[in-house]
Amino acid sequence: MEIRWGKVSVWVALVAGFLLTLLARPLALSTSPGVLMGGYALAVSLAAAAGWLWGLLGAGVALGATVFLLQGENSGISAIGGLMYFGVVGLVEGGMGMWRRRARGGSRPPNKLDLVYNEVLFEDSPTIVHLVDEEGNVIRRNRASKTTLGWPGRNTLHLSEYVHPEDIGRFRKELRKLFDLGGIQGVELRFISERQHSVPVEIHGRRLSPKRAVLAALDRSEVMELQRKLAEEEARYRYLIEAAIDTMDSGVVLIDAGGKVIWANKAIERFFGIPRDSCIGLPARKVLERLLFRIDNRSEFEDVVHYAYGEGAAVENVECRVRSGLQREERILQYSSYPIENGGRIDHYVDITQLKRLEADLRRKTQDLEEMNRNLKEYDWAVAHDLKAPARTIVSLADQVLKQNPDGILPQDVRLNLELIREVGENMITLIRDLLHFSTIKVDAAAFEPVDLKKVVGAVCRELSSILEGVEVVIQPGLPTVMGIETRIAEVYRNLIQNAVKFNDKPTPRIEVGYEGEQGGLCILYVRDNGIGIREEFHETIFRIFNKLDPESEGTGAGLAICRRIVEEHGGRIWVKSRVGEGSTFYFTLPKARVRKVEEQYVR
Amino acid sequence: MSAEKKLTVLVVEDTKHDYILIERSIRALEEKGIKCELHWVTTGEDALDFLYRRDRYANAPRPNLILLDLRLPGMNGLEVLEQIKKDERLRKIPVVVLTVSELEEDMVRAYDSGASAYLQKPTHTEDFEKLLNTVWEYWQVVRLPE
């Protein structure tokens, strides 16, 4: 603490003035009131110089008046001395006041406002404020101290009561520093509350006197809590991000603005067999050098990456093939590199090995399919031309011989044989035709149109009217509209109706065409007859090509196979329910027409 | 058809039996006083040699009708057709495709390549004869550039 020279000088001046006034006569220094007044004026001037203007002015007037009344004599001189005194005091005080104001920047001596400030600052401060002695024991404490630390009823606290036991040593050391040097700043330690809760604080201290100091302690618990939460959040965030990137199937390398690798994920280790710790901190180009050793298409890849690093450009989807190595399989990676906002960049390596493999598989399979399609085309050609031509020639020749040699010229058995040759040849041509038809049935779903089955069945029945003579044909109402190719669907009905008539031994053959409802977007349709029926073991095989059950019947047996092919090409299926002697019902399904289309059709 | 005009037919056919029927049909035509000239080759390569008058066909006449089978040894009929229609000098000769094939695809390709007609060979002799007579009649009526 600084010594207030002003105060000291005031006291010295006052005491000196009084001594001079009182002792002047007994000591016979001088009896002149002027001398007395001069001495007194000197003392008061000194006091005034120290700043106690108004107090001394009052004192001066009172003393001046006393001296004047006491002396009686030489009153004029006394009055002049008193006036001189006022003048001198006024001048000196005015000058000193100006000098002081300049020196102190206009500070004011304490007043009521300062007391309020003190009250507010001290008592109401949210900061704990302790007035302590040199031992660290609290002599006075504010409200914040009471609310934070407890002991509300007490104004004093012992050191051991409010400093955390583990921090007492350190606190003492800081206290010594405070009294030695005059102040301490930002010391972090822990107080302890009445309830033994630890309170982290930051202490600022100021020495008031060799035995007194003020300590302001900021409660840091909230800050600490925030810091703890922040650290926790950050840890979680890092964990999330790093773990997420680490478990990714893509390799990621982060490069800072200076071109150094700041992070690489686990996939990089897996892809290249290089420990990532050995990469972090190295220049990205150096790391790249190491990766390149393991890349097959090194030169082409190197150019691209150097270009990207050099130009700060983005590079996308460059393929690089990584050779297999120790515990490392061969891979095909797709490299991309993007510059990011802060001047760094991110390199990605996406593993596309599996994709490439699948791609190759697919390509091979497509080739196989194309090859097969070519073969099928050739097969169609062979059937249409190479198989058919000789069969036709045989029939044609037999036919020619028969026609050129009318009855009687050829021996009867030769004639019979020639007729047989012609018949067999004709059958063969029919077979070839059916086979070809079967193998070339291709229904293009894109060409599907709404097909009104009422119309189709009606048309087929008219077309087959010659074979339907004497047959009872029942077309159930409610035949729906389906999606498909009309001519193909007509073919299905034509085949089924022909079969129903052909394989019928009843005096009145009966055929029923109907609709049984819908299932999974497919219409269930049927053609029922009262014919000979089909034994159950043939219910599957009849749909195979050229699987003719009755050798005596006409046709090749391709009809049902063609039906199945057409129905399946429409996405449906065909099956039969039958009892021998009672008849058969052929069921098949076709895709249901969408409502909108149907309406359109009706409008048309 | 004017009297001095002659029907010069090139038959590209490897089935001898069919050729015999064609020949017989042409003879019948000649008997009726119609001038006909019939040439027969059995492969696509020979057909082109004939048309370009190469080697042994150096003196071959230019036909004004070609009957072309699609199924031929070696080069097939469609390829011969494409070659003919690609050549500016040959393209005007009408080509009638005569085949056993019922393949829609063959027919489409034949017309796409510029065939004048696509005929399917009937199995029975009489039908075949009838078909040939129709062809002769038609191509006698049709006007062709010289």
XYZ file of C-alpha atoms in Angstrom:
750
model
C 0.000 0.000 0.000
C 1.238 3.493 -0.897
C 1.719 6.063 1.802
C -0.716 9.007 1.541
C 1.676 11.878 1.810
C -1.224 14.334 1.591
C -2.745 13.092 4.821
C 0.569 13.112 6.666
C 1.336 16.652 5.586
C -2.082 17.825 6.771
C -1.486 16.523 10.227
C 2.009 17.889 10.359
C 0.790 21.317 9.215
C -2.064 21.471 11.710
C 0.059 20.385 14.632
C 2.831 22.777 13.643
C 0.326 25.672 13.302
C -1.180 25.054 16.710
C 2.163 24.657 18.359
C 3.347 27.900 16.802
C 0.176 29.734 17.896
C 0.142 28.394 21.404
C 3.843 28.428 22.123
C 4.836 31.678 20.417
C 4.144 33.942 23.440
C 5.445 31.716 26.259
C 8.552 30.985 24.308
C 8.835 34.703 23.575
C 9.600 34.036 20.025
C 7.517 36.957 18.980
C 4.536 38.818 20.270
C 3.542 40.169 17.001
C 0.189 38.864 15.861
C 1.409 39.176 12.251
C 4.204 36.741 12.919
C 1.748 34.425 14.605
C -0.632 34.673 11.731
C 2.200 34.157 9.260
C 3.304 31.003 11.039
C -0.200 29.757 11.117
C -0.710 30.647 7.469
C 2.404 28.695 6.524
C 1.092 25.641 8.335
C -2.321 25.910 6.751
C -0.815 26.449 3.325
C 1.089 23.219 3.651
C -2.149 21.475 4.666
C -3.976 23.067 1.780
C -1.279 21.918 -0.605
C -2.066 18.389 0.487
C -5.672 18.895 -0.545
C -7.700 19.527 2.544
C -9.023 22.819 1.346
C -12.453 23.199 2.819
C -11.647 21.734 6.217
C -8.653 24.010 6.604
C -10.481 27.006 5.273
C -13.006 26.601 8.087
C -10.265 26.052 10.599
C -8.395 29.112 9.238
C -11.453 31.386 9.603
C -12.118 30.188 13.117
C -8.492 30.611 14.234
C -8.108 33.944 12.466
C -11.223 35.208 14.289
C -9.961 33.840 17.644
C -6.590 35.505 17.249
C -8.282 38.737 16.241
C -10.554 38.739 19.327
C -7.850 37.633 21.737
C -5.223 40.139 20.663
C -7.416 43.189 20.420
C -4.408 45.279 19.607
C -3.017 45.725 16.187
C -6.351 44.548 14.902
C -5.791 46.117 11.544
C -2.648 44.136 10.954
C -4.412 41.018 12.142
C -7.236 41.615 9.711
C -4.777 42.180 6.866
C -2.920 39.001 7.882
C -6.200 37.060 7.891
C -7.119 38.353 4.431
C -3.645 37.581 3.113
C -4.018 34.143 4.537
C -7.264 33.613 2.601
C -5.714 34.898 -0.570
C -2.649 32.741 -0.337
C -4.692 29.673 0.536
C -7.079 30.326 -2.334
C -4.282 30.734 -4.885
C -2.316 27.733 -3.721
C -5.362 25.533 -3.536
C -6.554 26.595 -7.000
C -3.140 25.809 -8.541
C -2.751 22.569 -6.680
C -6.290 21.511 -7.606
C -5.598 21.989 -11.284
C -2.304 20.154 -11.031
C -3.935 17.275 -9.179
C -6.820 16.954 -11.570
C -4.398 16.703 -14.442
C -2.230 14.169 -12.664
C -5.047 11.898 -11.478
C -7.309 12.162 -14.503
C -10.092 13.730 -12.602
C -10.654 11.140 -9.925
C -12.758 12.137 -7.084
C -12.296 11.679 -3.459
C -14.626 9.119 -1.855
C -18.246 10.049 -1.455
C -21.625 8.378 -0.970
C -21.671 7.034 -4.514
C -18.423 5.208 -3.906
C -19.933 3.626 -0.861
C -22.839 2.352 -2.920
C -20.387 1.055 -5.470
C -18.483 -0.722 -2.776
C -21.653 -2.188 -1.435
C -22.763 -3.374 -4.866
C -19.346 -4.516 -5.940
C -18.553 -6.220 -2.727
C -21.781 -7.478 -1.294
C -23.813 -8.068 -4.417
C -20.966 -9.246 -6.648
C -21.560 -12.658 -8.216
C -17.898 -13.274 -7.521
C -16.831 -14.620 -4.140
C -14.973 -11.788 -2.374
C -12.946 -12.555 0.771
C -10.981 -10.199 2.935
C -8.242 -12.398 4.334
C -5.422 -12.137 6.787
C -1.892 -13.250 6.064
C -2.763 -16.816 7.129
C -5.498 -17.010 4.547
C -8.335 -17.016 7.067
C -11.370 -15.051 6.006
C -12.207 -11.911 7.968
C -15.028 -10.653 5.815
C -16.999 -12.323 3.044
C -19.739 -11.289 0.663
C -23.105 -12.814 -0.221
C -21.714 -14.813 -3.174
C -19.343 -16.541 -0.797
C -22.239 -17.497 1.425
C -24.394 -18.842 -1.366
C -21.588 -20.743 -3.063
C -19.642 -22.061 -0.111
C -22.300 -22.136 2.601
C -21.834 -21.107 6.273
C -24.432 -18.383 5.754
C -24.380 -17.185 9.328
C -20.650 -16.596 9.529
C -18.521 -13.695 8.371
C -15.235 -15.429 9.099
C -13.890 -18.753 7.882
C -10.820 -20.708 8.727
C -8.520 -21.612 5.824
C -9.205 -25.314 6.268
C -12.924 -24.724 6.114
C -13.092 -23.299 2.609
C -9.977 -24.458 0.724
C -9.977 -27.963 -0.737
C -7.642 -30.080 1.442
C -5.579 -31.139 -1.568
C -5.095 -27.546 -2.635
C -4.197 -26.004 0.757
C -0.446 -26.236 0.131
C -0.720 -24.507 -3.183
C -3.066 -21.891 -1.772
C -0.561 -21.036 0.942
C 2.178 -20.652 -1.621
C 0.030 -18.320 -3.710
C -0.866 -16.371 -0.570
C 2.801 -15.806 0.201
C 3.297 -14.593 -3.330
C 0.342 -12.251 -2.875
C 1.740 -10.624 0.256
C 5.261 -10.501 -1.167
C 4.436 -9.070 -4.559
C 1.168 -7.234 -3.947
C -1.108 -9.308 -6.163
C -1.914 -12.600 -7.875
C -3.862 -13.264 -11.077
C -5.830 -16.180 -12.470
C -4.809 -18.870 -10.010
C -6.977 -21.968 -10.519
C -7.673 -24.179 -7.539
C -10.537 -25.702 -5.631
C -12.531 -24.367 -2.708
C -14.785 -26.609 -0.726
C -18.310 -25.873 0.402
C -19.937 -26.415 3.760
C -21.396 -29.605 2.294
C -17.970 -30.751 1.168
C -18.594 -30.122 -2.510
C -15.563 -29.206 -4.493
C -15.859 -25.761 -6.109
C -13.303 -24.982 -8.818
C -12.364 -21.286 -8.711
C -10.107 -18.807 -10.386
C -8.559 -16.411 -7.856
C -7.448 -12.811 -8.280
C -5.887 -11.218 -5.211
C -4.667 -7.810 -4.069
C -2.733 -6.936 -0.978
C -4.341 -4.158 1.112
C -1.794 -4.022 3.863
C 0.972 -6.272 5.086
C -1.679 -8.236 6.943
C -4.744 -7.869 4.785
C -5.633 -8.826 1.282
C -8.733 -9.105 -0.847
C -9.316 -12.303 -2.779
C -11.889 -12.460 -5.596
C -12.736 -16.049 -6.533
C -14.661 -16.770 -9.758
C -16.755 -19.906 -9.546
C -15.540 -22.062 -12.448
C -17.872 -25.045 -11.965
C -20.136 -23.948 -14.826
C -17.223 -23.298 -17.120
C -15.692 -26.613 -16.138
C -18.970 -28.383 -16.782
C -19.226 -26.778 -20.196
C -15.656 -27.692 -20.970
C -16.260 -31.247 -19.888
C -19.364 -31.460 -22.067
C -17.542 -29.946 -24.986
C -14.706 -32.410 -24.651
C -17.206 -35.220 -24.408
C -19.067 -34.029 -27.491
C -15.868 -33.666 -29.405
C -14.728 -37.113 -28.399
C -18.056 -38.579 -29.471
C -17.953 -36.666 -32.724
C -14.421 -37.781 -33.477
C -15.286 -41.303 -32.574
C -18.360 -41.258 -34.768
C -16.658 -39.748 -37.752
C -13.447 -41.678 -37.495
C -15.122 -44.948 -36.674
C -17.600 -44.394 -39.482
C -14.920 -43.573 -41.994
C -12.730 -46.336 -40.644
C -15.340 -48.994 -41.130
C -16.149 -47.773 -44.623
C -15.314 -49.904 -47.591
C -13.721 -46.964 -49.321
C -10.230 -45.685 -48.688
C -10.076 -42.057 -47.584
C -7.018 -39.823 -47.326
C -7.314 -36.284 -45.980
C -4.707 -33.814 -47.130
C -4.227 -30.369 -45.578
C -3.644 -27.089 -47.360
C 0.101 -27.642 -47.163
C -0.188 -30.897 -49.086
C 0.416 -33.086 -46.037
C -1.559 -36.168 -45.183
C -3.460 -35.499 -41.974
C -5.520 -38.637 -41.847
C -6.067 -41.937 -43.623
C -8.631 -44.584 -42.802
C -8.282 -48.309 -42.209
C -9.347 -49.196 -45.738
C -6.168 -47.576 -47.017
C -4.159 -50.019 -44.902
C -6.229 -52.876 -46.215
C -6.035 -51.823 -49.854
C -2.344 -51.005 -50.013
C -0.848 -52.837 -47.029
C 0.697 -49.629 -45.701
C 0.242 -48.731 -42.005
C -1.594 -45.458 -41.951
C 0.408 -44.065 -39.038
C 3.402 -44.134 -41.320
C 1.555 -41.901 -43.793
C 0.176 -39.276 -41.455
C 2.265 -36.120 -41.484
C 4.050 -36.993 -44.707
C 3.600 -34.928 -47.862
C 0.807 -36.443 -49.967
C 3.121 -36.844 -52.935
C 5.477 -38.957 -50.806
C 2.608 -41.154 -49.698
C 1.480 -41.457 -53.302
C 4.956 -42.682 -54.262
C 4.536 -45.513 -51.789
C 1.080 -46.405 -53.062
C 2.268 -46.355 -56.662
C 4.681 -49.201 -55.999
C 1.681 -51.437 -55.634
C -0.312 -50.209 -58.608
C -0.203 -52.005 -61.925
C -1.222 -49.200 -64.238
C 1.199 -46.953 -62.429
C 2.263 -44.497 -65.108
C -1.203 -43.581 -66.302
C -2.487 -43.269 -62.746
C 0.522 -41.235 -61.646
C -0.043 -38.640 -64.363
C -3.629 -38.114 -63.342
C -2.869 -37.719 -59.648
C 0.058 -35.379 -60.200
C -2.119 -33.298 -62.428
C -4.808 -33.162 -59.733
C -2.362 -32.241 -56.955
C -0.560 -29.731 -59.124
C -3.616 -27.948 -60.488
C -5.783 -28.280 -57.407
C -8.319 -29.876 -59.708
C -10.928 -32.518 -59.041
C -10.389 -35.934 -60.538
C -13.136 -38.508 -60.744
C -13.307 -42.239 -61.219
C -9.836 -43.132 -62.359
C -9.317 -46.853 -62.241
C -6.236 -48.294 -60.613
C -5.339 -51.930 -60.233
C -3.598 -52.824 -56.997
C -1.433 -55.913 -57.089
C -1.953 -58.618 -54.534
C 0.564 -58.838 -51.716
C 1.102 -60.212 -48.261
C -2.390 -60.692 -46.757
C -3.669 -58.435 -49.459
C -5.755 -59.463 -52.405
C -5.723 -57.989 -55.846
C -8.165 -55.154 -56.168
C -9.521 -52.743 -58.670
C -10.034 -49.332 -57.123
C -11.719 -46.281 -58.427
C -9.827 -43.157 -57.461
C -11.377 -39.720 -57.039
C -9.801 -36.625 -55.576
C -11.573 -33.422 -54.678
C -10.179 -30.116 -53.467
C -11.978 -28.876 -50.343
C -12.714 -25.405 -49.068
C -9.806 -25.004 -46.674
C -7.275 -25.563 -49.449
C -6.716 -29.227 -48.699
C -8.183 -32.172 -50.551
C -9.807 -35.544 -50.019
C -8.718 -38.634 -51.900
C -11.120 -41.561 -52.232
C -10.439 -45.088 -53.291
C -13.608 -47.061 -53.923
C -13.223 -50.808 -54.180
C -14.913 -51.880 -57.410
C -13.305 -55.312 -57.659
C -16.576 -57.106 -57.093
C -18.393 -54.843 -59.496
C -15.782 -55.453 -62.163
C -16.041 -59.165 -61.622
C -19.821 -59.039 -61.961
C -19.476 -56.859 -64.995
C -17.171 -59.370 -66.615
C -19.542 -62.195 -65.703
C -22.435 -60.306 -67.170
C -20.513 -59.563 -70.342
C -19.630 -63.217 -70.694
C -23.197 -64.286 -70.064
C -24.504 -61.753 -72.533
C -22.066 -63.090 -75.086
C -23.236 -66.611 -74.350
C -26.820 -65.512 -74.783
C -26.062 -63.762 -78.028
C -24.256 -66.859 -79.205
C -27.267 -68.935 -78.229
C -29.609 -66.583 -80.008
C -27.458 -66.827 -83.116
C -27.547 -70.576 -82.842
C -31.305 -70.483 -82.456
C -31.613 -68.313 -85.549
C -29.454 -70.754 -87.439
C -31.605 -73.546 -86.116
C -34.743 -71.790 -87.335
C -33.123 -71.312 -90.708
C -32.096 -74.953 -90.856
C -35.606 -76.097 -89.979
C -37.249 -73.701 -92.414
C -34.970 -74.476 -95.327
C -32.733 -77.487 -94.947
C -35.217 -79.802 -93.253
C -38.209 -78.748 -95.202
C -36.763 -78.713 -98.707
C -35.995 -82.455 -98.937
C -39.338 -83.393 -97.330
C -41.069 -81.243 -99.878
C -39.098 -82.792 -102.729
C -40.058 -86.285 -101.582
C -43.735 -85.383 -101.457
C -43.493 -83.556 -104.734
C -41.779 -86.465 -106.523
C -44.170 -89.084 -105.174
C -47.024 -86.826 -106.127
C -45.647 -86.367 -109.622
C -45.167 -90.074 -110.239
C -48.677 -90.798 -109.011
C -50.220 -88.147 -111.197
C -48.263 -88.975 -114.308
C -49.205 -92.623 -114.030
C -52.934 -93.005 -113.715
C -54.535 -96.069 -112.227
C -53.669 -99.346 -113.895
C -50.197 -98.414 -115.108
C -48.432 -98.758 -111.768
C -48.777 -102.025 -109.883
C -51.203 -101.605 -107.001
C -48.593 -102.137 -104.248
C -46.217 -99.561 -105.809
C -49.053 -97.118 -105.930
C -49.950 -97.770 -102.287
C -46.352 -97.295 -101.210
C -46.011 -94.083 -103.155
C -49.183 -92.810 -101.543
C -47.741 -93.729 -98.149
C -44.505 -91.903 -98.950
C -46.466 -88.847 -99.931
C -48.535 -88.946 -96.744
C -45.565 -89.389 -94.446
C -43.747 -86.597 -96.244
C -46.744 -84.322 -95.852
C -46.900 -85.131 -92.134
C -43.250 -84.319 -91.879
C -43.817 -80.956 -93.517
C -46.616 -80.232 -91.032
C -44.319 -81.220 -88.182
C -41.616 -78.927 -89.452
C -44.091 -76.109 -89.837
C -45.374 -76.569 -86.261
C -41.881 -76.872 -84.878
C -40.878 -73.682 -86.571
C -43.987 -71.942 -85.396
C -43.359 -73.097 -81.854
C -39.749 -71.995 -81.829
C -40.454 -68.586 -83.259
C -43.273 -67.615 -80.895
C -42.010 -64.463 -79.339
C -44.383 -62.120 -77.620
C -43.198 -58.591 -77.086
C -44.728 -57.232 -73.873
C -44.256 -53.703 -75.152
C -46.739 -54.474 -77.941
C -49.477 -55.622 -75.544
C -52.883 -54.123 -76.134
C -56.221 -54.586 -74.437
C -57.871 -57.661 -75.927
C -61.619 -58.148 -75.518
C -62.017 -61.899 -75.040
C -65.743 -61.838 -75.952
C -64.782 -60.659 -79.416
C -61.859 -63.036 -79.725
C -63.853 -66.121 -78.734
C -66.703 -65.091 -81.023
C -64.343 -64.718 -83.971
C -62.639 -68.046 -83.313
C -66.003 -69.838 -83.145
C -67.089 -68.318 -86.444
C -63.786 -69.343 -87.984
C -64.223 -72.915 -86.731
C -67.914 -73.092 -87.596
C -67.362 -76.085 -89.907
C -66.010 -78.300 -87.116
C -68.446 -76.879 -84.558
C -71.473 -78.147 -86.410
C -73.546 -80.221 -84.035
C -71.470 -79.044 -81.062
C -73.095 -77.214 -78.174
C -70.950 -74.140 -77.566
C -71.617 -72.154 -74.378
C -69.859 -68.846 -74.003
C -70.318 -67.761 -70.394
C -71.112 -64.068 -69.925
C -68.472 -61.896 -68.299
C -65.431 -62.749 -70.396
C -62.992 -59.960 -69.459
C -60.601 -57.760 -71.379
C -56.976 -58.820 -70.965
C -53.621 -57.440 -72.010
C -51.808 -59.224 -74.778
C -51.440 -59.877 -78.485
C -54.841 -60.602 -79.984
C -53.737 -63.000 -82.734
C -51.772 -65.095 -80.241
C -54.617 -65.264 -77.739
C -56.967 -66.268 -80.573
C -54.520 -69.064 -81.369
C -54.806 -70.388 -77.817
C -58.615 -70.501 -78.036
C -58.461 -72.005 -81.531
C -56.193 -74.828 -80.364
C -58.213 -75.549 -77.213
C -61.567 -75.528 -79.004
C -60.239 -77.747 -81.804
C -58.926 -80.224 -79.233
C -62.226 -80.160 -77.350
C -64.038 -81.191 -80.500
C -61.385 -83.592 -81.716
C -61.125 -85.613 -78.519
C -64.810 -86.024 -77.932
C -66.816 -89.266 -78.132
C -70.151 -87.947 -76.884
C -73.209 -87.816 -79.198
C -73.551 -84.119 -78.391
C -70.139 -82.620 -77.753
C -70.330 -79.672 -75.434
C -67.806 -76.855 -75.085
C -67.950 -74.160 -72.417
C -65.748 -71.060 -72.543
C -65.598 -68.948 -69.398
C -63.908 -66.776 -66.806
C -63.277 -67.872 -63.234
C -62.139 -64.636 -61.635
C -58.918 -62.898 -61.007
C -55.807 -63.673 -59.015
C -52.767 -61.460 -58.577
C -53.558 -59.280 -61.581
C -54.161 -62.312 -63.795
C -57.532 -63.432 -65.191
C -58.279 -67.136 -64.852
C -59.920 -68.385 -68.047
C -61.058 -71.842 -69.070
C -62.247 -74.016 -71.944
C -64.281 -77.016 -70.738
C -65.454 -80.053 -72.718
C -67.365 -83.250 -72.091
C -64.851 -85.274 -74.111
C -62.788 -88.359 -73.453
C -60.709 -86.817 -70.702
C -57.028 -87.171 -69.945
C -55.443 -89.584 -67.504
C -53.797 -87.790 -64.632
C -50.271 -88.944 -65.413
C -50.463 -87.038 -68.683
C -51.660 -83.769 -67.191
C -48.125 -82.379 -67.365
C -46.734 -84.063 -70.441
C -49.485 -83.034 -72.824
C -48.045 -79.532 -72.832
C -44.675 -80.734 -74.143
C -43.980 -80.332 -77.821
C -44.984 -83.224 -80.094
C -46.346 -85.149 -77.151
C -49.221 -86.731 -78.919
C -51.325 -89.064 -76.810
C -53.453 -90.505 -79.562
C -51.475 -91.802 -82.555
C -54.656 -92.076 -84.590
C -55.603 -88.446 -84.265
C -54.660 -85.779 -86.748
C -52.045 -83.133 -86.013
C -48.596 -83.218 -84.619
C -49.269 -82.645 -80.940
C -47.709 -79.214 -81.073
C -50.993 -77.418 -80.330
C -50.864 -77.521 -76.517
C -47.144 -76.791 -76.487
C -47.837 -73.725 -78.584
C -50.653 -72.737 -76.202
C -48.337 -73.044 -73.239
C -45.655 -71.045 -74.987
C -48.075 -68.242 -75.818
C -49.607 -68.134 -72.329
C -46.205 -68.146 -70.659
C -44.927 -65.426 -72.969
C -47.864 -63.384 -71.675
C -46.744 -64.018 -68.110
C -49.490 -66.541 -67.377
C -49.657 -70.294 -66.997
C -51.783 -73.126 -68.322
C -52.968 -76.352 -66.673
C -55.641 -78.994 -67.022
C -58.214 -80.652 -64.744
C -59.761 -83.757 -66.173
C -61.516 -87.047 -65.474
C -61.305 -89.825 -67.967
C -64.650 -90.265 -69.742
C -66.165 -87.115 -68.290
C -64.176 -84.376 -69.954
C -61.407 -81.889 -69.434
C -61.120 -78.270 -68.390
C -58.129 -76.319 -69.625
C -57.346 -73.314 -67.447
C -55.015 -70.516 -68.365
C -54.230 -67.058 -67.028
C -53.624 -63.812 -68.870
C -52.782 -60.346 -67.501
C -55.797 -58.259 -66.617
C -56.279 -55.089 -68.633
C -55.839 -51.820 -66.773
C -59.144 -50.077 -66.278
C -58.169 -46.908 -68.086
C -57.258 -48.806 -71.213
C -60.523 -50.660 -71.172
C -62.493 -47.435 -70.969
C -60.490 -46.023 -73.820
C -61.301 -49.034 -75.834
C -64.975 -48.747 -75.114
C -64.910 -45.102 -76.111
C -63.349 -46.044 -79.402
C -45.076 -58.431 -124.852
C -43.854 -57.577 -128.277
C -42.874 -60.422 -130.608
C -39.149 -59.625 -130.709
C -38.922 -59.469 -126.926
C -37.521 -62.503 -125.236
C -37.907 -63.741 -121.727
C -34.394 -64.448 -120.466
C -34.623 -66.184 -117.124
C -31.806 -67.034 -114.749
C -32.778 -69.773 -112.318
C -30.649 -69.985 -109.159
C -31.739 -73.313 -107.713
C -29.879 -76.272 -106.244
C -32.823 -78.674 -106.118
C -32.672 -80.434 -109.419
C -36.229 -81.650 -109.203
C -37.527 -78.088 -108.897
C -35.397 -77.012 -111.815
C -36.843 -79.793 -113.924
C -40.326 -78.547 -113.161
C -39.328 -74.995 -114.055
C -37.718 -76.153 -117.278
C -40.791 -78.146 -118.216
C -42.970 -75.141 -117.594
C -40.750 -72.970 -119.814
C -40.792 -75.575 -122.626
C -44.569 -75.501 -122.507
C -44.341 -71.750 -122.898
C -42.085 -72.054 -125.924
C -44.479 -74.476 -127.505
C -47.009 -71.694 -127.313
C -44.637 -69.597 -129.432
C -43.198 -67.394 -126.720
C -39.467 -66.812 -126.992
C -37.727 -67.974 -123.907
C -34.189 -68.495 -122.813
C -33.471 -70.390 -119.620
C -30.200 -70.435 -117.691
C -29.522 -72.467 -114.626
C -26.933 -72.098 -111.899
C -26.887 -73.990 -108.605
C -24.885 -71.700 -106.314
C -24.921 -68.049 -105.337
C -21.325 -67.616 -106.448
C -22.185 -68.959 -109.916
C -25.180 -66.652 -110.097
C -22.953 -63.618 -109.526
C -20.325 -64.912 -111.989
C -23.096 -65.274 -114.547
C -24.413 -61.773 -113.947
C -20.922 -60.233 -114.039
C -19.957 -62.454 -117.005
C -16.936 -63.828 -115.303
C -14.840 -66.861 -116.391
C -16.964 -69.492 -118.022
C -19.945 -67.149 -118.099
C -18.034 -64.593 -120.180
C -20.610 -64.765 -122.911
C -23.630 -64.956 -120.661
C -26.625 -62.845 -121.676
C -28.179 -60.325 -119.335
C -31.337 -61.926 -117.876
C -34.533 -59.908 -117.529
C -35.850 -62.093 -114.700
C -34.133 -63.995 -111.908
C -35.759 -66.833 -109.958
C -33.812 -67.138 -106.724
C -33.903 -69.867 -104.106
C -32.859 -68.790 -100.623
C -31.314 -72.040 -99.483
C -28.175 -72.524 -101.539
C -24.856 -74.185 -100.821
C -22.265 -71.582 -99.796
C -23.499 -68.074 -100.257
C -27.214 -68.012 -99.496
C -29.945 -66.486 -101.637
C -30.464 -63.388 -99.493
C -26.796 -62.523 -99.810
C -26.984 -62.924 -103.589
C -30.058 -60.704 -103.624
C -28.342 -58.023 -101.573
C -25.347 -58.099 -103.883
C -27.556 -57.715 -106.988
C -29.509 -54.818 -105.528
C -26.339 -53.084 -104.424
C -25.009 -53.004 -107.978
C -26.275 -50.139 -110.064
C -26.136 -52.137 -113.305
C -27.919 -55.203 -111.929
C -30.402 -53.578 -109.613
C -33.079 -53.153 -112.322
C -33.395 -56.881 -112.971
C -36.459 -58.129 -111.088
C -35.694 -60.916 -108.634
C -38.429 -63.357 -107.653
C -37.611 -65.304 -104.512
C -38.798 -68.908 -104.709
C -38.304 -70.796 -101.458
C -39.715 -73.379 -99.078
C -39.244 -71.042 -96.109
C -42.284 -69.874 -94.199
C -40.205 -67.716 -91.891
C -41.655 -64.238 -91.649
C -38.156 -62.971 -91.085
C -36.944 -64.365 -94.443
C -39.790 -62.706 -96.278
C -39.256 -59.350 -94.575
C -35.561 -59.447 -95.320
C -36.161 -60.395 -98.939
C -38.476 -57.469 -99.547
C -36.196 -55.140 -97.579
C -33.356 -56.194 -99.870
C -35.371 -55.376 -102.958
C -37.020 -58.634 -104.041
C -39.840 -58.140 -106.535
C -41.833 -61.022 -105.120
C -41.603 -63.679 -102.441
C -43.126 -67.013 -103.420
C -43.368 -70.119 -101.352
C -42.817 -73.373 -103.231
C -45.990 -75.486 -103.088
C -45.567 -79.123 -102.179
C -47.660 -80.597 -104.909
C -46.565 -80.601 -108.526
C -49.782 -79.200 -109.934
C -49.729 -76.277 -107.518
C -46.154 -75.580 -108.427
C -46.943 -75.601 -112.120
C -49.826 -73.234 -111.586
C -47.625 -70.895 -109.629
C -44.946 -70.895 -112.350
C -47.488 -70.119 -115.052
C -48.719 -67.179 -113.029
C -45.145 -65.923 -112.792
C -44.567 -66.171 -116.557
C -47.818 -64.502 -117.337
C -47.139 -61.671 -114.980
C -43.611 -60.990 -116.168
C -44.712 -61.006 -119.803
C -47.107 -58.176 -119.016
C -44.723 -56.159 -116.939
C -42.680 -53.584 -118.785
C -38.992 -53.616 -118.064
C -36.131 -51.329 -119.129
C -33.933 -52.731 -121.901
